[in-house]
Tab-separated table of C-alpha atoms in Angstrom:
chain	number	residue	atom	x	y	z
A	1	MET	CA	4.472	29.408	47.314
A	2	VAL	CA	7.382	30.427	45.204
A	3	SER	CA	8.437	27.063	45.094
A	4	VAL	CA	6.175	25.745	43.625
A	5	VAL	CA	6.164	27.385	40.744
A	6	LEU	CA	10.332	27.212	40.534
A	7	SER	CA	9.322	23.012	40.750
A	8	ALA	CA	7.117	23.542	38.454
A	9	CYS	CA	9.009	24.812	36.304
A	10	GLY	CA	11.923	22.291	36.734
A	11	THR	CA	9.546	19.055	35.390
A	12	VAL	CA	10.031	18.903	31.517
A	13	PRO	CA	7.318	16.112	29.999
A	14	PRO	CA	9.111	13.666	27.906
A	15	THR	CA	9.356	14.235	24.566
A	16	PRO	CA	7.382	10.664	22.882
A	17	VAL	CA	10.096	8.705	21.364
A	18	ARG	CA	9.129	8.282	17.587
A	19	GLN	CA	9.550	4.739	15.849
A	20	LYS	CA	11.720	5.342	13.101
A	21	ASN	CA	10.956	3.064	9.917
A	22	ASP	CA	14.443	1.924	8.302
A	23	PRO	CA	15.790	4.016	5.526
A	24	VAL	CA	16.191	0.768	3.343
A	25	VAL	CA	13.268	-0.669	4.254
A	26	ASP	CA	11.361	2.987	2.969
A	27	LEU	CA	13.333	2.173	-0.720
A	28	SER	CA	12.598	-0.548	-0.629
A	29	SER	CA	8.896	0.275	-1.232
A	30	LYS	CA	9.375	2.645	-2.986
A	31	VAL	CA	11.114	1.051	-5.110
A	32	GLN	CA	8.705	-1.267	-5.872
A	33	SER	CA	6.094	0.465	-6.518
A	34	LEU	CA	7.277	2.870	-8.924
A	35	GLN	CA	8.793	-0.307	-10.817
A	36	ARG	CA	4.790	-1.791	-10.297
A	37	GLN	CA	3.895	2.755	-11.640
A	38	LEU	CA	6.016	1.886	-14.532
A	39	ARG	CA	4.962	-1.638	-15.628
A	40	GLU	CA	1.271	-1.003	-15.825
A	41	ARG	CA	1.806	2.818	-17.329
A	42	ASP	CA	4.239	0.583	-20.020
A	43	LYS	CA	1.264	-1.880	-20.834
A	44	ARG	CA	-1.680	1.733	-21.108
A	45	ILE	CA	1.126	2.757	-23.693
A	46	ALA	CA	0.656	-0.873	-25.178
A	47	GLU	CA	-2.692	-0.729	-25.861
A	48	LEU	CA	-2.558	2.514	-26.409
A	49	GLU	CA	-0.256	1.876	-29.634
A	50	SER	CA	-2.078	-0.584	-30.759
A	51	GLN	CA	-5.502	1.152	-30.530
A	52	LEU	CA	-3.670	3.881	-32.781
A	53	GLU	CA	-3.441	1.455	-35.541
A	54	ALA	CA	-6.417	0.230	-35.597
A	55	LEU	CA	-7.471	3.353	-35.684
A	56	LYS	CA	-4.729	4.705	-38.725
A	57	LEU	CA	-5.943	1.017	-40.417
A	58	ILE	CA	-9.877	2.093	-40.122
A	59	ASP	CA	-9.262	5.822	-41.591
A	60	GLN	CA	-7.689	4.343	-44.660
A	61	ASP	CA	-9.776	1.923	-45.434
A	62	TYR	CA	-12.351	4.567	-45.256
A	63	GLU	CA	-9.971	7.470	-47.459
A	64	ARG	CA	-9.933	3.882	-49.746
A	65	GLN	CA	-13.895	4.087	-50.198
A	66	LYS	CA	-14.299	7.529	-50.662
A	67	LYS	CA	-12.192	7.630	-53.279
A	68	PRO	CA	-14.066	5.848	-55.752
A	69	LEU	CA	-17.068	7.750	-54.866
A	70	GLN	CA	-15.698	10.656	-56.105
A	71	THR	CA	-15.961	11.860	-59.955
A	72	PRO	CA	-12.567	13.037	-61.713
A	73	ALA	CA	-13.679	16.587	-63.005
A	74	THR	CA	-11.975	15.879	-65.899
A	75	GLN	CA	-14.906	12.781	-66.246
A	76	THR	CA	-18.075	14.473	-68.701
A	77	PRO	CA	-21.173	13.815	-67.357
A	78	ILE	CA	-23.155	10.869	-70.140
A	79	GLN	CA	-26.482	12.378	-71.113
């Protein structure tokens, strides 16, 4: 019985062999992904800059229209 226990202890289960991906391929796909993200980010920045410029123009128009409606303090009202 002791020999059975010893022989069972002597067998080591085989370790699973992992397939390693090629590091160059992994890096290449990561680089491509990051480049795509940069392009998307740059496109979004351009869209936001365009929207900001449009909002600035709207604000300028609003300020120009608002000023003539205000009566200066030096003007006397018509009686």
